[in-house]
PDB file of N, CA and C in Angstrom:
ATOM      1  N   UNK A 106     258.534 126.298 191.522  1.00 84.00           N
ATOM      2  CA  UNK A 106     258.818 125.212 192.430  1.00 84.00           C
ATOM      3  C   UNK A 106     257.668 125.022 193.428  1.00 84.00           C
ATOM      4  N   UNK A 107     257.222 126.032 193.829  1.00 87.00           N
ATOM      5  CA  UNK A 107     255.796 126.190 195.259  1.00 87.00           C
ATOM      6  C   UNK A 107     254.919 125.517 194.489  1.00 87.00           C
ATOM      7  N   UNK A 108     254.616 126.025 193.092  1.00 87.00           N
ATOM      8  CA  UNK A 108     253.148 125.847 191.777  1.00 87.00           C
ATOM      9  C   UNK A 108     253.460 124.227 191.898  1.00 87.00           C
ATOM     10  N   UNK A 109     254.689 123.871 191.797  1.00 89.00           N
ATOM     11  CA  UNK A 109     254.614 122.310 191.026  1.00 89.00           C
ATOM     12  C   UNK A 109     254.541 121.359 192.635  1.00 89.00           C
ATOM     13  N   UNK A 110     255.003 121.308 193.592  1.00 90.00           N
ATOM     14  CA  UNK A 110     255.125 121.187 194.617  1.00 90.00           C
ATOM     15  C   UNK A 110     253.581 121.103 195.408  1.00 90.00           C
ATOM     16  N   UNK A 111     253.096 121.613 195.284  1.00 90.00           N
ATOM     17  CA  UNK A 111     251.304 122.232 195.795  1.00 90.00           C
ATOM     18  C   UNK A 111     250.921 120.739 195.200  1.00 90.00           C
ATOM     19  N   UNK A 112     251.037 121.394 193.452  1.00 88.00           N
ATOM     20  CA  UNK A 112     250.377 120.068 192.371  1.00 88.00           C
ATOM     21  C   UNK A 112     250.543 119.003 192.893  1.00 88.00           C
ATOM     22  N   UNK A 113     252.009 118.220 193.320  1.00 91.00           N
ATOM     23  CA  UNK A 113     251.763 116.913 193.917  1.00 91.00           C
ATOM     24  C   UNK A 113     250.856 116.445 194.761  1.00 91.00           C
ATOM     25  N   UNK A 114     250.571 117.492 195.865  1.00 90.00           N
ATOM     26  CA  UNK A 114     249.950 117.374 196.551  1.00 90.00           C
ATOM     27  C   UNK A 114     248.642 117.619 196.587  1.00 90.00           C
ATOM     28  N   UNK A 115     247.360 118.031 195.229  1.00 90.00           N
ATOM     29  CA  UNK A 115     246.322 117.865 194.790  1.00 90.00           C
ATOM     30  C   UNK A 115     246.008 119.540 195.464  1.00 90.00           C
ATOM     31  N   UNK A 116     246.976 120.282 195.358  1.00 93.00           N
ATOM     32  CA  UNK A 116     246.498 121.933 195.910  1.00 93.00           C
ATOM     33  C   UNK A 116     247.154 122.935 195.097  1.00 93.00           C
ATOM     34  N   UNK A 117     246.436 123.576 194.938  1.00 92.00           N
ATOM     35  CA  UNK A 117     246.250 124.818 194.363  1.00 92.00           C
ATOM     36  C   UNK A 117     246.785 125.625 194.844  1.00 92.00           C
ATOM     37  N   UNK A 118     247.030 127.144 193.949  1.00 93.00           N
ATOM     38  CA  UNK A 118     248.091 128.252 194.487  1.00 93.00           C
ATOM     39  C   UNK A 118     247.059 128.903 195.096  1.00 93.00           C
ATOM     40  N   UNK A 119     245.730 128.798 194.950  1.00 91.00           N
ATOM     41  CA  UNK A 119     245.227 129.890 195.293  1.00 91.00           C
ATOM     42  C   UNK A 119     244.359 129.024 196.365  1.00 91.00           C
ATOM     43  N   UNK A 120     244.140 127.724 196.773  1.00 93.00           N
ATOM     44  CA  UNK A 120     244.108 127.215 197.845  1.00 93.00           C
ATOM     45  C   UNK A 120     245.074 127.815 199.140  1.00 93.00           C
ATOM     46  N   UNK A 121     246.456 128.252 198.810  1.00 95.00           N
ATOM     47  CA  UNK A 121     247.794 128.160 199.654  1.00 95.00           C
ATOM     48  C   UNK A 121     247.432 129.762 200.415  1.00 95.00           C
ATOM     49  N   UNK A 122     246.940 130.104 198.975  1.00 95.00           N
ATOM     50  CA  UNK A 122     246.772 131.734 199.650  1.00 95.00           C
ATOM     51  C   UNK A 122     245.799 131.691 200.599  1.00 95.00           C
ATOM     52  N   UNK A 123     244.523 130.978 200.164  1.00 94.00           N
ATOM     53  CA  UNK A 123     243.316 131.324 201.130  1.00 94.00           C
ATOM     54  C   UNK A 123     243.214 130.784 202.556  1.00 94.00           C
ATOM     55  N   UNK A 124     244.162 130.081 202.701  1.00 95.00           N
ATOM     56  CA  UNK A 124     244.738 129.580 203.805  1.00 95.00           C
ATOM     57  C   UNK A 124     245.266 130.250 204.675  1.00 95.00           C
ATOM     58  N   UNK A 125     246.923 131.378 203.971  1.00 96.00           N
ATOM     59  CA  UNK A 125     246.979 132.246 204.489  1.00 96.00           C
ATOM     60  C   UNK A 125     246.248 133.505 204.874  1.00 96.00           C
ATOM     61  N   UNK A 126     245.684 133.649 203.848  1.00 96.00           N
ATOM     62  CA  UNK A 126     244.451 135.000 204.702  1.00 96.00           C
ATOM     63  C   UNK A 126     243.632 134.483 205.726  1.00 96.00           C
ATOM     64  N   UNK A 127     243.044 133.405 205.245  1.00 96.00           N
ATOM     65  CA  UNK A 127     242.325 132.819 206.843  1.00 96.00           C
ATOM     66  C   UNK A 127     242.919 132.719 208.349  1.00 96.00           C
ATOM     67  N   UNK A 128     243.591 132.068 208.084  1.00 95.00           N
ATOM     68  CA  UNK A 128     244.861 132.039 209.087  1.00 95.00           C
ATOM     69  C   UNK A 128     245.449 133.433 209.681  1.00 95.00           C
ATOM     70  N   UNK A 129     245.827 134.201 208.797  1.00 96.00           N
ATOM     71  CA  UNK A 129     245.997 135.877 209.335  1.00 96.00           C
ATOM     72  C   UNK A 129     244.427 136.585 210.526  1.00 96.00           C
ATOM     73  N   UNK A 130     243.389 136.315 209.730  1.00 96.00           N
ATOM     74  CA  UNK A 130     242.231 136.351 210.293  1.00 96.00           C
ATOM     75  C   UNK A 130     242.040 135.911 211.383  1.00 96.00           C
ATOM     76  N   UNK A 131     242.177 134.782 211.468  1.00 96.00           N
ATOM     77  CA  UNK A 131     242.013 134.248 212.921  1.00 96.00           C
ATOM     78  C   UNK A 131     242.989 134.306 213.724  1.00 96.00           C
ATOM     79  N   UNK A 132     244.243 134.607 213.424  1.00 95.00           N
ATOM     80  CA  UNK A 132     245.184 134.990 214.667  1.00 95.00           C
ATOM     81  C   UNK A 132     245.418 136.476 215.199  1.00 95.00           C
ATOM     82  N   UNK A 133     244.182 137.357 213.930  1.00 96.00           N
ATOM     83  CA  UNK A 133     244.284 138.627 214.839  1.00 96.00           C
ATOM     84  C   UNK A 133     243.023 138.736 215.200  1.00 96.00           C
ATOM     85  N   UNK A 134     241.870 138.081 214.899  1.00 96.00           N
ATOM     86  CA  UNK A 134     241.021 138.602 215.442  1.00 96.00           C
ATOM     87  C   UNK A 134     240.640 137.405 216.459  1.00 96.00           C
ATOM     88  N   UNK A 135     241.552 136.360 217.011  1.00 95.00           N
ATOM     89  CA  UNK A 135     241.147 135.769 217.987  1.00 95.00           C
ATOM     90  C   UNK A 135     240.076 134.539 218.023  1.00 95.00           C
ATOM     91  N   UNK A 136     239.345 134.544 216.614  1.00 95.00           N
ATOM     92  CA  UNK A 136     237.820 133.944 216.250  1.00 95.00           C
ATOM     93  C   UNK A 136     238.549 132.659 215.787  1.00 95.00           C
ATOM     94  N   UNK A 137     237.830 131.558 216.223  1.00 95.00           N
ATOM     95  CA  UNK A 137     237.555 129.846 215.666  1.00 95.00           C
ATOM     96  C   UNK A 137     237.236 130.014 214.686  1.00 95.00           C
ATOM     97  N   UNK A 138     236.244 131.050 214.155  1.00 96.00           N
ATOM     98  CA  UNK A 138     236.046 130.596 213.156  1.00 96.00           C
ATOM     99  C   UNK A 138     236.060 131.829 211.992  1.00 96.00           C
ATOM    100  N   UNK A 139     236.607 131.794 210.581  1.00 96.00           N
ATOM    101  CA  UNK A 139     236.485 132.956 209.486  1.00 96.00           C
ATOM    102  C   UNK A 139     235.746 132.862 208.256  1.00 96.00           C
ATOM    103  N   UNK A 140     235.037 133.743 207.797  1.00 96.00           N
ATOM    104  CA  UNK A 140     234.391 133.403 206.922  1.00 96.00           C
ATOM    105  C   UNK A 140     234.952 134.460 205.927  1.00 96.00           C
ATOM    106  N   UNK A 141     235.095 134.416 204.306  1.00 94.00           N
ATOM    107  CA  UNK A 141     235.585 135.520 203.314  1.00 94.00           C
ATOM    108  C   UNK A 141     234.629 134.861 202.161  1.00 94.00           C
ATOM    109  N   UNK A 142     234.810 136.206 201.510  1.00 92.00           N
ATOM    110  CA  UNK A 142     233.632 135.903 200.269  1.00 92.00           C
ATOM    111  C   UNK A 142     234.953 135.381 199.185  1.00 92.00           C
ATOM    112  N   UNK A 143     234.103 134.320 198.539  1.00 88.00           N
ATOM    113  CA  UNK A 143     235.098 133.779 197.464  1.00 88.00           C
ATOM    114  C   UNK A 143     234.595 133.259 196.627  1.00 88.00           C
ATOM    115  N   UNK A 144     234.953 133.928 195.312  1.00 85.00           N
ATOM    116  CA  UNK A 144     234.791 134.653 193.728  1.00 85.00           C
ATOM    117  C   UNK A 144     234.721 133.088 192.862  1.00 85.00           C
ATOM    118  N   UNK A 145     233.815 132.987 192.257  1.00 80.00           N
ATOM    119  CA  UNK A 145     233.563 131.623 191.383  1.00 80.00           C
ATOM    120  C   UNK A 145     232.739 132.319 190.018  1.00 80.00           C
ATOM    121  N   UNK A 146     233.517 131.274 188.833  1.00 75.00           N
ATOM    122  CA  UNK A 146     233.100 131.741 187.819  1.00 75.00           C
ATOM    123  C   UNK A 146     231.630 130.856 187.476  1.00 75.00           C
ATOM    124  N   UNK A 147     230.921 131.737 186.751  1.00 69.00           N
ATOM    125  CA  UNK A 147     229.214 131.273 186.018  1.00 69.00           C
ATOM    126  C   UNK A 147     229.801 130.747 184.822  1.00 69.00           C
ATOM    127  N   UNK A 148     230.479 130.627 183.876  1.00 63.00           N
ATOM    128  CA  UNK A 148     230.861 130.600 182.367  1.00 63.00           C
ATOM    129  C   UNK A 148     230.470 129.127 182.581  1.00 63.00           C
ATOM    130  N   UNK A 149     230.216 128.499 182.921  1.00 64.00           N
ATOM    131  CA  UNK A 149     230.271 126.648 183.175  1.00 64.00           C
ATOM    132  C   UNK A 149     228.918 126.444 183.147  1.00 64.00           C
ATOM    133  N   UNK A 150     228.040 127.754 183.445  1.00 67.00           N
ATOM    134  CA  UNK A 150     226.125 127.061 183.259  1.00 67.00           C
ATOM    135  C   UNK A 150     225.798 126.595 182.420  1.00 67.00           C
ATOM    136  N   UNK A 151     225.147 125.632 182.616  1.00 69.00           N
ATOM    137  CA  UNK A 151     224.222 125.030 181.131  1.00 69.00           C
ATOM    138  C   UNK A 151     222.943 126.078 180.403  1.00 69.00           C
ATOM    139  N   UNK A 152     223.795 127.036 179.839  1.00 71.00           N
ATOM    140  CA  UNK A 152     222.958 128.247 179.306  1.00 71.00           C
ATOM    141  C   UNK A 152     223.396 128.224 177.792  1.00 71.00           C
ATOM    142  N   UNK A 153     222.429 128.067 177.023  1.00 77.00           N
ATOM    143  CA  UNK A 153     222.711 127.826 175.284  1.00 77.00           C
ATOM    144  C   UNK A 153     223.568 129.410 175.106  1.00 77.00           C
ATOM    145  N   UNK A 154     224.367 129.410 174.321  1.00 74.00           N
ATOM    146  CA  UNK A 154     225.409 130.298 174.224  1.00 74.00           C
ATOM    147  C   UNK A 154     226.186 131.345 174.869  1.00 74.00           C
ATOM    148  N   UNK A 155     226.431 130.765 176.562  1.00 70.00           N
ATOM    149  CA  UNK A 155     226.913 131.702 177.369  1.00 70.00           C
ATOM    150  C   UNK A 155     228.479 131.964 177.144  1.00 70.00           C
ATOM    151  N   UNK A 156     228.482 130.832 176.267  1.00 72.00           N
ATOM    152  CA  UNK A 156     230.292 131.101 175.795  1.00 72.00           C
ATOM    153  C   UNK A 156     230.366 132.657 174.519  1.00 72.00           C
ATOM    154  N   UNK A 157     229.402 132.764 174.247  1.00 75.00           N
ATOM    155  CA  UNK A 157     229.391 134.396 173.476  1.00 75.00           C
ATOM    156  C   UNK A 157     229.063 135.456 174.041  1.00 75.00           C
ATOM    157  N   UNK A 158     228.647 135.418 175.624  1.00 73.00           N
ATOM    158  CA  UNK A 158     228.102 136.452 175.751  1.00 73.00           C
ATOM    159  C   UNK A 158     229.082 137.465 176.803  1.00 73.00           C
ATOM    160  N   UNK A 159     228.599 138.507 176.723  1.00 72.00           N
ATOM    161  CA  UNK A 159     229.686 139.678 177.467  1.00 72.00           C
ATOM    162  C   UNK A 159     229.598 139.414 179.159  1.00 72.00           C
ATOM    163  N   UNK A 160     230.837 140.115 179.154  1.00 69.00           N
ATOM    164  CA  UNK A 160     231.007 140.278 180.731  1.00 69.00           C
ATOM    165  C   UNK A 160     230.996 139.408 181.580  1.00 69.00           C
ATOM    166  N   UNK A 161     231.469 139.618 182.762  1.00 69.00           N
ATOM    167  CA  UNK A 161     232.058 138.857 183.926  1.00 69.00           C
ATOM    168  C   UNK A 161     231.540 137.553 184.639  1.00 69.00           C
ATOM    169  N   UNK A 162     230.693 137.111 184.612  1.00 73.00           N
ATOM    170  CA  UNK A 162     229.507 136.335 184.753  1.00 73.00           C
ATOM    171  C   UNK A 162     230.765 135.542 186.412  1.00 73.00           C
ATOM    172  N   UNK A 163     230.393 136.211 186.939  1.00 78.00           N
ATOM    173  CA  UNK A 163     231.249 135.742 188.424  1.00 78.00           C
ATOM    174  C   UNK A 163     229.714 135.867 189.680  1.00 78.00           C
ATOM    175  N   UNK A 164     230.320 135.115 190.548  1.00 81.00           N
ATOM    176  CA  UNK A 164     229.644 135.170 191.988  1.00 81.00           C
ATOM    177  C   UNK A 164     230.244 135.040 193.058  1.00 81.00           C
ATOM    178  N   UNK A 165     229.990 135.710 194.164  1.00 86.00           N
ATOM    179  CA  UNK A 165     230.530 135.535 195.746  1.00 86.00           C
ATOM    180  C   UNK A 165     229.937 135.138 195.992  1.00 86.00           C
ATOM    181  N   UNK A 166     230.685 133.868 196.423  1.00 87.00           N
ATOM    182  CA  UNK A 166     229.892 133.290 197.843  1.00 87.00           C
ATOM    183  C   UNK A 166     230.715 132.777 198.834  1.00 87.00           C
ATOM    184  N   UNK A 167     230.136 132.740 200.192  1.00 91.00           N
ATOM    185  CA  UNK A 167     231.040 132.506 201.779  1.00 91.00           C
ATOM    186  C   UNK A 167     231.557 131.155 201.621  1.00 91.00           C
ATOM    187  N   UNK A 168     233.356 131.858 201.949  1.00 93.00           N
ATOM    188  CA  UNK A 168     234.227 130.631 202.698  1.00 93.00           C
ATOM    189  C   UNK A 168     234.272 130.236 203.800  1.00 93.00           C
ATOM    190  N   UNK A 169     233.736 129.791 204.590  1.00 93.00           N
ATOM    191  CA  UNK A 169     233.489 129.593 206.083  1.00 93.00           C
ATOM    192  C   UNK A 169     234.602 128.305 206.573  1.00 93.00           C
ATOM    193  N   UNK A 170     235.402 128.692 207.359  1.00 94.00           N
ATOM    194  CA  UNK A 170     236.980 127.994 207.853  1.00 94.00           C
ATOM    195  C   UNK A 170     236.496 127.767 209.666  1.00 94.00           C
ATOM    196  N   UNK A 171     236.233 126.180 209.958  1.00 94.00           N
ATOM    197  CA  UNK A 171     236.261 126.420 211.490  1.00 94.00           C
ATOM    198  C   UNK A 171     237.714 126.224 211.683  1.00 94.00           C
ATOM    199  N   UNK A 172     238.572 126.693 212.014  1.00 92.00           N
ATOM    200  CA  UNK A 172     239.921 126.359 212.659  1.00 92.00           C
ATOM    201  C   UNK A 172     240.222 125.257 213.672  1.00 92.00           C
ATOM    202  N   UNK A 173     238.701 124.877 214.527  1.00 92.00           N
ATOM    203  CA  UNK A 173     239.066 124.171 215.127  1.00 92.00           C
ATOM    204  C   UNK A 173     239.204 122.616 214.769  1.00 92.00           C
ATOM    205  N   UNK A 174     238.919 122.732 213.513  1.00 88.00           N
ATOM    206  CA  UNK A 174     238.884 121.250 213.041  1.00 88.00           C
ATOM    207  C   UNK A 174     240.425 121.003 212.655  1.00 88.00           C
ATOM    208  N   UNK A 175     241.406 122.270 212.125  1.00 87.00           N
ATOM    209  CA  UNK A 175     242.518 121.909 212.227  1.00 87.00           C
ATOM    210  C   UNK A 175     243.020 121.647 213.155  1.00 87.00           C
ATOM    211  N   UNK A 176     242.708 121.202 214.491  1.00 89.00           N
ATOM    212  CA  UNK A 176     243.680 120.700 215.507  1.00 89.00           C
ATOM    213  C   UNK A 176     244.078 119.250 215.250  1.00 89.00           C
ATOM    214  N   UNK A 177     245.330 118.973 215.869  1.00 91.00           N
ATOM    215  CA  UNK A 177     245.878 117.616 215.538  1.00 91.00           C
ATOM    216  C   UNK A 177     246.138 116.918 213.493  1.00 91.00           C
ATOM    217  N   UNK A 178     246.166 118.191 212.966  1.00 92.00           N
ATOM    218  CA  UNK A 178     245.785 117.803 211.841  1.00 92.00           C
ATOM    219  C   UNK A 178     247.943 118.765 211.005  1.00 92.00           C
ATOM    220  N   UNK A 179     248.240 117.766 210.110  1.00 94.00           N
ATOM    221  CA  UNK A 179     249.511 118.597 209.825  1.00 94.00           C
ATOM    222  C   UNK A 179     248.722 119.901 208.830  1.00 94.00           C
ATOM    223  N   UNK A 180     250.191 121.005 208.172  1.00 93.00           N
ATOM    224  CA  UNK A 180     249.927 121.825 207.463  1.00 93.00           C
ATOM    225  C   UNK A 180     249.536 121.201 206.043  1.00 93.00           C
ATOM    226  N   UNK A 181     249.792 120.174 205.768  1.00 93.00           N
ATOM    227  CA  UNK A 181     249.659 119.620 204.136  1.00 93.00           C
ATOM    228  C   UNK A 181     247.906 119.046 204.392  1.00 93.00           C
ATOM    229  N   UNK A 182     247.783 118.481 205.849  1.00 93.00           N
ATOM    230  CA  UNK A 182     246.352 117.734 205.697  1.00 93.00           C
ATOM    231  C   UNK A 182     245.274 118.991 205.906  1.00 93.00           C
ATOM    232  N   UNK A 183     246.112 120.436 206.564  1.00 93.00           N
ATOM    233  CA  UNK A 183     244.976 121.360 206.403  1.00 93.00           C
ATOM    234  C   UNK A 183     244.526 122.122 204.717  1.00 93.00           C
ATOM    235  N   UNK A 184     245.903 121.979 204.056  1.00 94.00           N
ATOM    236  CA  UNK A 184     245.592 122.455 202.870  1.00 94.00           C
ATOM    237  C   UNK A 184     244.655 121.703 202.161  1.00 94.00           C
ATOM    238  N   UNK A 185     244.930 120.625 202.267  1.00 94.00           N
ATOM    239  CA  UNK A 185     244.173 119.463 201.588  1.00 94.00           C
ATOM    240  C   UNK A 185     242.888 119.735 201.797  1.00 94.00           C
ATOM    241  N   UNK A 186     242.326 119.952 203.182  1.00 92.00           N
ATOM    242  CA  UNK A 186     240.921 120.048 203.416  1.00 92.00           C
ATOM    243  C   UNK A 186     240.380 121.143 203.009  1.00 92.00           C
ATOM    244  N   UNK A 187     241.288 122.167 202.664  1.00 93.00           N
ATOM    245  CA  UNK A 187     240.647 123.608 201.960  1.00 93.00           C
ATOM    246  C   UNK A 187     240.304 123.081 200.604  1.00 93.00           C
ATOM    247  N   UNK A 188     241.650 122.699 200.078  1.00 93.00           N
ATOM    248  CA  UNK A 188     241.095 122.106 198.934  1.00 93.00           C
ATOM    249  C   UNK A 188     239.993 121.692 198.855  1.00 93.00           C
ATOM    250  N   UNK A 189     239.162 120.630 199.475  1.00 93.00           N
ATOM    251  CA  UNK A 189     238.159 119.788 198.741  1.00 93.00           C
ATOM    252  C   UNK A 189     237.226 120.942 199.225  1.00 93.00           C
ATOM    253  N   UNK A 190     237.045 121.375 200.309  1.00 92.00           N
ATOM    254  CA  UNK A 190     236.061 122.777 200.530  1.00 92.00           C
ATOM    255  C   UNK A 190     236.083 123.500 199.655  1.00 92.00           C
ATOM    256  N   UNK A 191     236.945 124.278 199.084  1.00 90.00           N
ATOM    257  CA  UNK A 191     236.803 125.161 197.886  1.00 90.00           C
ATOM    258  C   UNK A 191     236.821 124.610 196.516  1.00 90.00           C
ATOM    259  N   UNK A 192     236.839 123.424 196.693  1.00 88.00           N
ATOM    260  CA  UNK A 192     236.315 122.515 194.762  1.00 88.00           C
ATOM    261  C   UNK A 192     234.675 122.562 194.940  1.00 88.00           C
ATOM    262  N   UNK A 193     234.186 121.909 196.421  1.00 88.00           N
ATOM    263  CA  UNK A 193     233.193 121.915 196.612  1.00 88.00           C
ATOM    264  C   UNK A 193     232.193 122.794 196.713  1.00 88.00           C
ATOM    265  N   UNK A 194     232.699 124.321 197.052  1.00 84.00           N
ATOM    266  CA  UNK A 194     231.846 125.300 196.595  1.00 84.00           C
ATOM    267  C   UNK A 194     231.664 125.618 194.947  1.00 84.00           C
ATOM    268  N   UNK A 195     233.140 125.543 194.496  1.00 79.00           N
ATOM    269  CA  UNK A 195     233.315 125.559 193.059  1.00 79.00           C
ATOM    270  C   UNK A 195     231.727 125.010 192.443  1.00 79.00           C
ATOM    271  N   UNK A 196     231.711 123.491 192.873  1.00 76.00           N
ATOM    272  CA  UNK A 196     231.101 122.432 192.071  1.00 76.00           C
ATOM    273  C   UNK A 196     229.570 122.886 192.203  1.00 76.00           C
ATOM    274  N   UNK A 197     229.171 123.383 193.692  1.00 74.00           N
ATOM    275  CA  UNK A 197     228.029 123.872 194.054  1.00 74.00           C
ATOM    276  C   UNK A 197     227.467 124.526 193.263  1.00 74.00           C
ATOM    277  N   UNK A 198     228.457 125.835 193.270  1.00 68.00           N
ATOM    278  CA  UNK A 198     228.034 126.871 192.459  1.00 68.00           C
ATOM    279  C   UNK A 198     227.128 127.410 191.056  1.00 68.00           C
ATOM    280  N   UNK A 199     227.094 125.854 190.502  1.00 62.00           N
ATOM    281  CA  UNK A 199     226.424 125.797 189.073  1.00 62.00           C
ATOM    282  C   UNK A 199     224.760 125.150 188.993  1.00 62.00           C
ATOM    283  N   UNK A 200     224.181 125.970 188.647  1.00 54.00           N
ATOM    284  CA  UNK A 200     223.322 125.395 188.986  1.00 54.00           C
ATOM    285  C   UNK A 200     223.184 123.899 187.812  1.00 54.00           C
ATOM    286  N   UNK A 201     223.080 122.764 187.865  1.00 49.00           N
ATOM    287  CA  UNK A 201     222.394 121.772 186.435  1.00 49.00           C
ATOM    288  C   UNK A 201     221.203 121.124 186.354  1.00 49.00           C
TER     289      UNK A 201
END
């Protein structure tokens, strides 16, 4: 029901989470702003047969959350904005 529910709303389960850890973050450590490393897959490079080859082909790179931009903003329009932030690192991530 949460999975299909999110979907209407163009968000992800694992958008919902990173929200909550951020959010945990900044209400204990007091900070505007949080940054967490967040895990994106390589399998998508334009590399002639990377679909055969072994192992994990992943990268970290920084989620950086100012909180203060969520002010005046509801809980659905903050998810939303994680969303396009974390498609947008997604999309970054490759080099073409």
């Amino acid at each position: 029901a949460l999975k299909s529910s999110l979907g209407e709303m163009g968000i992800t389960l694992n958008t919902l989470m990173q929200y909550c850890w951020h959010r945990c973050l900044h209400v204990f450590s007091g900070s505007p702003q949080t940054v967490v490393g967040t895990i994106v897959t390589m399998r998508n490079l334009p590399i002639q047969g990377i679909e055969n080859s072994i192992g994990l082909l992943i990268n970290t790179l920084p989620f950086y959350v100012d909180h203060n931009d969520f002010k005046g903003r509801t809980l659905v329009e903050e998810l939303q904005h994680m969303q396009f932030k974390l498609t947008e690192i997604t999309n970054r991530s490759c080099v073409n």
